[in-house]
Amino acid sequence: MKQMPSRKITLDLPEIIKMYNDGMSTTEIAIASNVSSRRITQILKKNNVELRPRGHWKRKYHINEDFFKCWSPNMAYILGFFLADGTITEITQTVSISQKEIGILEQIRDEMKSNHPIGKNKYGVYFLNINSKLLKMT
């Protein structure tokens, strides 16, 4: 079987890491460096660069997905709210919390560094739906 010639990478490691940390996607870096995006991902992993979650660039709303990884009084308080009044959907990647007072949900959203909207149902109850596969698994 004939082997495909390997393509020579045109960027050096510090350039690749800087481009990725500046927000460029692995696909964009791959095009600039004449290799596949898979190769760029391998290079980043090998050099202990923390990778962004897949599909993060598609997100409409943002959230600190590491919020529950660092123990603090505010984290414990919010975790308690989720345990008492929260809902985790089975099908979608959504964690939801409902309250009659919008202020509580605004504080939770702000503490979690989120820009998810707060909705209101027909019964006058406010809700905050957070779409995050990582938070759902936490």
C-alpha positions as a Markdown table, in Angstrom:
| # | Residue | x | y | z |
|---|---|---|---|---|
| 1 | Met | 0.0 | 0.0 | 0.0 |
| 2 | Lys | 1.3 | 3.4 | -0.9 |
| 3 | Gln | 1.9 | 5.8 | 2.0 |
| 4 | Met | 0.7 | 9.4 | 1.7 |
| 5 | Pro | 3.5 | 11.9 | 2.1 |
| 6 | Ser | 3.3 | 13.8 | 5.4 |
| 7 | Arg | 2.7 | 17.5 | 5.3 |
| 8 | Lys | 5.2 | 19.7 | 7.0 |
| 9 | Ile | 3.8 | 22.0 | 9.6 |
| 10 | Thr | 4.5 | 25.7 | 8.7 |
| 11 | Leu | 4.0 | 27.2 | 12.2 |
| 12 | Asp | 6.1 | 26.6 | 15.3 |
| 13 | Leu | 4.7 | 25.5 | 18.7 |
| 14 | Pro | 4.6 | 29.0 | 20.4 |
| 15 | Glu | 2.7 | 30.4 | 17.4 |
| 16 | Ile | 0.1 | 27.6 | 17.5 |
| 17 | Ile | -0.4 | 27.9 | 21.2 |
| 18 | Lys | -0.7 | 31.7 | 21.0 |
| 19 | Met | -3.2 | 31.5 | 18.1 |
| 20 | Tyr | -5.4 | 29.0 | 20.1 |
| 21 | Asn | -5.2 | 31.0 | 23.3 |
| 22 | Asp | -6.2 | 34.1 | 21.3 |
| 23 | Gly | -9.4 | 32.3 | 20.3 |
| 24 | Met | -8.7 | 30.8 | 16.9 |
| 25 | Ser | -10.2 | 27.4 | 16.2 |
| 26 | Thr | -8.1 | 24.3 | 15.6 |
| 27 | Thr | -9.5 | 24.4 | 12.0 |
| 28 | Glu | -8.3 | 27.9 | 11.4 |
| 29 | Ile | -4.9 | 27.1 | 12.9 |
| 30 | Ala | -4.7 | 24.0 | 10.8 |
| 31 | Ile | -5.3 | 25.9 | 7.6 |
| 32 | Ala | -2.6 | 28.4 | 8.5 |
| 33 | Ser | -0.1 | 25.7 | 9.4 |
| 34 | Asn | -0.8 | 23.3 | 6.5 |
| 35 | Val | -1.9 | 20.3 | 8.6 |
| 36 | Ser | -5.2 | 18.8 | 9.8 |
| 37 | Ser | -7.2 | 20.2 | 12.7 |
| 38 | Arg | -6.8 | 16.8 | 14.3 |
| 39 | Arg | -3.0 | 17.3 | 14.3 |
| 40 | Ile | -3.3 | 20.7 | 15.9 |
| 41 | Thr | -5.5 | 19.2 | 18.7 |
| 42 | Gln | -2.8 | 16.5 | 19.2 |
| 43 | Ile | -0.1 | 19.1 | 19.4 |
| 44 | Leu | -2.1 | 21.2 | 21.9 |
| 45 | Lys | -2.9 | 18.1 | 24.1 |
| 46 | Lys | 0.7 | 17.0 | 24.0 |
| 47 | Asn | 1.8 | 20.4 | 25.3 |
| 48 | Asn | -0.8 | 20.5 | 28.1 |
| 49 | Val | -2.8 | 23.3 | 26.6 |
| 50 | Glu | -6.3 | 23.3 | 28.1 |
| 51 | Leu | -8.7 | 22.7 | 25.3 |
| 52 | Arg | -12.0 | 24.5 | 25.0 |
| 53 | Pro | -15.2 | 22.4 | 25.0 |
| 54 | Arg | -16.3 | 21.1 | 21.6 |
| 55 | Gly | -18.8 | 23.4 | 20.0 |
| 56 | His | -18.2 | 26.2 | 22.4 |
| 57 | Trp | -18.2 | 28.7 | 19.5 |
| 58 | Lys | -21.7 | 27.7 | 18.6 |
| 59 | Arg | -23.1 | 28.9 | 21.9 |
| 60 | Lys | -25.6 | 31.7 | 22.1 |
| 61 | Tyr | -25.2 | 32.0 | 25.9 |
| 62 | His | -22.2 | 31.6 | 28.1 |
| 63 | Ile | -21.7 | 30.1 | 31.6 |
| 64 | Asn | -18.8 | 29.4 | 33.8 |
| 65 | Glu | -18.8 | 25.6 | 33.5 |
| 66 | Asp | -16.2 | 25.2 | 36.2 |
| 67 | Phe | -18.4 | 27.0 | 38.7 |
| 68 | Phe | -19.1 | 23.9 | 40.8 |
| 69 | Lys | -15.5 | 22.7 | 40.8 |
| 70 | Cys | -14.3 | 25.3 | 43.3 |
| 71 | Trp | -15.8 | 25.1 | 46.8 |
| 72 | Ser | -17.1 | 28.4 | 48.2 |
| 73 | Pro | -20.1 | 29.6 | 50.3 |
| 74 | Asn | -21.8 | 31.0 | 47.2 |
| 75 | Met | -21.2 | 27.8 | 45.2 |
| 76 | Ala | -22.7 | 25.8 | 48.1 |
| 77 | Tyr | -25.7 | 28.1 | 48.3 |
| 78 | Ile | -26.4 | 27.9 | 44.6 |
| 79 | Leu | -25.9 | 24.1 | 44.6 |
| 80 | Gly | -28.5 | 24.0 | 47.4 |
| 81 | Phe | -31.0 | 25.9 | 45.2 |
| 82 | Phe | -30.4 | 23.5 | 42.3 |
| 83 | Leu | -30.9 | 20.5 | 44.6 |
| 84 | Ala | -34.1 | 22.0 | 46.2 |
| 85 | Asp | -35.8 | 23.7 | 43.2 |
| 86 | Gly | -33.8 | 22.6 | 40.2 |
| 87 | Thr | -34.7 | 20.3 | 37.3 |
| 88 | Ile | -32.3 | 18.3 | 35.0 |
| 89 | Thr | -33.9 | 17.3 | 31.7 |
| 90 | Glu | -33.4 | 13.7 | 30.5 |
| 91 | Ile | -33.2 | 14.5 | 26.8 |
| 92 | Thr | -31.6 | 17.9 | 26.4 |
| 93 | Gln | -28.4 | 19.2 | 28.1 |
| 94 | Thr | -30.4 | 21.6 | 30.3 |
| 95 | Val | -30.3 | 22.4 | 34.0 |
| 96 | Ser | -33.2 | 24.6 | 35.1 |
| 97 | Ile | -34.2 | 26.4 | 38.3 |
| 98 | Ser | -37.5 | 28.2 | 39.1 |
| 99 | Gln | -38.4 | 30.8 | 41.7 |
| 100 | Lys | -41.2 | 33.3 | 42.3 |
| 101 | Glu | -38.6 | 36.1 | 42.9 |
| 102 | Ile | -36.6 | 37.1 | 39.8 |
| 103 | Gly | -33.8 | 38.7 | 42.0 |
| 104 | Ile | -32.6 | 35.3 | 43.2 |
| 105 | Leu | -32.3 | 34.0 | 39.7 |
| 106 | Glu | -30.5 | 37.1 | 38.6 |
| 107 | Gln | -28.0 | 36.7 | 41.5 |
| 108 | Ile | -27.4 | 33.0 | 40.6 |
| 109 | Arg | -26.9 | 33.9 | 36.9 |
| 110 | Asp | -24.5 | 36.7 | 37.7 |
| 111 | Glu | -22.5 | 34.5 | 40.2 |
| 112 | Met | -22.2 | 31.8 | 37.5 |
| 113 | Lys | -21.1 | 34.4 | 34.9 |
| 114 | Ser | -23.9 | 33.6 | 32.6 |
| 115 | Asn | -25.9 | 35.6 | 30.1 |
| 116 | His | -28.8 | 33.1 | 29.8 |
| 117 | Pro | -32.1 | 34.8 | 29.8 |
| 118 | Ile | -34.6 | 34.5 | 32.7 |
| 119 | Gly | -38.1 | 33.6 | 31.5 |
| 120 | Lys | -41.5 | 33.7 | 33.1 |
| 121 | Asn | -44.2 | 31.1 | 32.7 |
| 122 | Lys | -48.0 | 31.7 | 32.5 |
| 123 | Tyr | -48.3 | 31.2 | 36.3 |
| 124 | Gly | -45.9 | 34.1 | 37.1 |
| 125 | Val | -43.0 | 31.8 | 38.1 |
| 126 | Tyr | -39.5 | 32.8 | 36.8 |
| 127 | Phe | -37.1 | 30.3 | 35.5 |
| 128 | Leu | -33.5 | 30.1 | 34.4 |
| 129 | Asn | -32.6 | 27.4 | 31.9 |
| 130 | Ile | -28.9 | 26.7 | 31.6 |
| 131 | Asn | -27.8 | 24.6 | 28.6 |
| 132 | Ser | -24.5 | 22.9 | 29.4 |
| 133 | Lys | -23.6 | 19.2 | 29.1 |
| 134 | Leu | -20.8 | 19.7 | 31.6 |
| 135 | Leu | -23.0 | 21.2 | 34.3 |
| 136 | Lys | -25.6 | 18.5 | 33.7 |
| 137 | Met | -22.9 | 15.8 | 34.3 |
| 138 | Thr | -21.5 | 17.6 | 37.4 |
